Short mmCIF file of C-alpha atoms in Angstrom, two decimals:
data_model
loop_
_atom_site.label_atom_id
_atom_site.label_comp_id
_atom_site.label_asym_id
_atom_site.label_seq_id
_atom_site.Cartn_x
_atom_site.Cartn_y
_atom_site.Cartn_z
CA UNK A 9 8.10 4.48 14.23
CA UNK A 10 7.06 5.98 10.99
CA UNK A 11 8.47 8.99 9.72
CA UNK A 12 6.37 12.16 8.58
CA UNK A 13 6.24 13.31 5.30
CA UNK A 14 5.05 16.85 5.83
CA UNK A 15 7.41 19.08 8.30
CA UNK A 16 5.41 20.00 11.38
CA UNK A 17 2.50 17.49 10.85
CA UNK A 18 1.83 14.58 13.31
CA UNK A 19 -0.35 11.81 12.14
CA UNK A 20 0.91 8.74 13.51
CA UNK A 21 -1.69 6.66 15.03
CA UNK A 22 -4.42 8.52 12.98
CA UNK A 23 -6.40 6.87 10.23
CA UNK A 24 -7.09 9.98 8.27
CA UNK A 25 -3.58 9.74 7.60
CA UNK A 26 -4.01 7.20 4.66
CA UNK A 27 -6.00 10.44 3.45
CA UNK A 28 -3.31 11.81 2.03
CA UNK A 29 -2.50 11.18 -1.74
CA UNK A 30 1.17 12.08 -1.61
CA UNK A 31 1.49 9.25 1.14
CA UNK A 32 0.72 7.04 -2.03
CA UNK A 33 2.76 8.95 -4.71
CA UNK A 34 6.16 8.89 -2.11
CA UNK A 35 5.58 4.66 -1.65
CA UNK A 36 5.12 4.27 -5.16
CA UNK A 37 8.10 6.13 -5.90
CA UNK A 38 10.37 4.07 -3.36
CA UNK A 39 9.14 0.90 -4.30
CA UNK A 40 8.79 1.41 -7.97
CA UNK A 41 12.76 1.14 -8.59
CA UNK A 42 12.66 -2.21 -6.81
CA UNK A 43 12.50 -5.27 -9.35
CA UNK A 44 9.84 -7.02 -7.75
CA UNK A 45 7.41 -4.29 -8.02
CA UNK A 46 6.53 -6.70 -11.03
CA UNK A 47 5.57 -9.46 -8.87
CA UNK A 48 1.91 -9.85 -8.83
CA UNK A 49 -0.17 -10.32 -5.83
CA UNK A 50 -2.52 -12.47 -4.43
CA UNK A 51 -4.77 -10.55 -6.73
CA UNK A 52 -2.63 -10.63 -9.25
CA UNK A 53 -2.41 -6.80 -9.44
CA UNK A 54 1.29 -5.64 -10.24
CA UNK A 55 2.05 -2.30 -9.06
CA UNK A 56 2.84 -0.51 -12.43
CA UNK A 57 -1.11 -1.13 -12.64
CA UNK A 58 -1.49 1.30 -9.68
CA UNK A 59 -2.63 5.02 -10.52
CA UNK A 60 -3.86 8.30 -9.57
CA UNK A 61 -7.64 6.63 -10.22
CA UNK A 62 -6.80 3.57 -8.06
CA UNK A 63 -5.63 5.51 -5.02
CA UNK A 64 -8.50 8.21 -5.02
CA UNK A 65 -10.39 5.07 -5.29
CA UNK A 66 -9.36 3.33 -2.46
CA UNK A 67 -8.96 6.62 -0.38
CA UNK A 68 -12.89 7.29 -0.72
CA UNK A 69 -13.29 3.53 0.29
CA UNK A 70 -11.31 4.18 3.40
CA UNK A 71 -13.07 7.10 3.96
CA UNK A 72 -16.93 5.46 3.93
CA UNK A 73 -15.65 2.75 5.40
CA UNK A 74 -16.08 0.07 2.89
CA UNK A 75 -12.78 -1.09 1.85
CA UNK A 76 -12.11 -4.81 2.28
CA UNK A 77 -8.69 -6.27 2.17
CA UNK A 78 -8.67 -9.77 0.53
CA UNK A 79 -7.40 -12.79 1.91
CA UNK A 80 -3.65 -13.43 1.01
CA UNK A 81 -2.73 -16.88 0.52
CA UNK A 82 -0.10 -18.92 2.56
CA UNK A 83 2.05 -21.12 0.70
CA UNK A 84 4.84 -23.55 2.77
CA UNK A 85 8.70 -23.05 0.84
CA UNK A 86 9.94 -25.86 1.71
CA UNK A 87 13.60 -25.27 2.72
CA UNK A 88 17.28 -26.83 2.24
CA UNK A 89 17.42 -27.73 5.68
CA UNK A 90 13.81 -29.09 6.14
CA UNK A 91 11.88 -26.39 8.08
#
């Protein structure tokens, strides 16, 4: 179950939610001492390329409705033990 960021409010379950800018700003902050947050994407985006543009960006997609996520691609890792 996901945790709320703001005392008192309740927005599980609701897309208006993703709204929120400081949603964005408290991931990036967790994730951005991790040493993969080099690791590009499937779109080769990295997320040290993420900013305050690219979220208001893709919050006013969400909002009209238009954002598209893009295919990610599946690669097999072939393992020690053959699975």
């Amino acid at each position: 179950e996901l945790e709320t960021t703001q005392k008192g409010v309740d927005w599980i379950g609701k897309y208006s939610g993703f709204f929120d800018v400081n949603l964005y700003k408290l991931a990036y902050n967790k994730l951005k001492s991790n040493p993969s947050y080099l690791t590009p994407g499937t779109d080769n985006m990295t997320l040290d390329s993420i900013d305050l543009t690219w979220i208001n960006k893709t919050i006013d997609k969400m909002k009209d409705r238009s954002l598209k996520f893009k295919p990610a691609i599946r690669k097999f890792i072939p393992k020690a033990n053959g699975k």
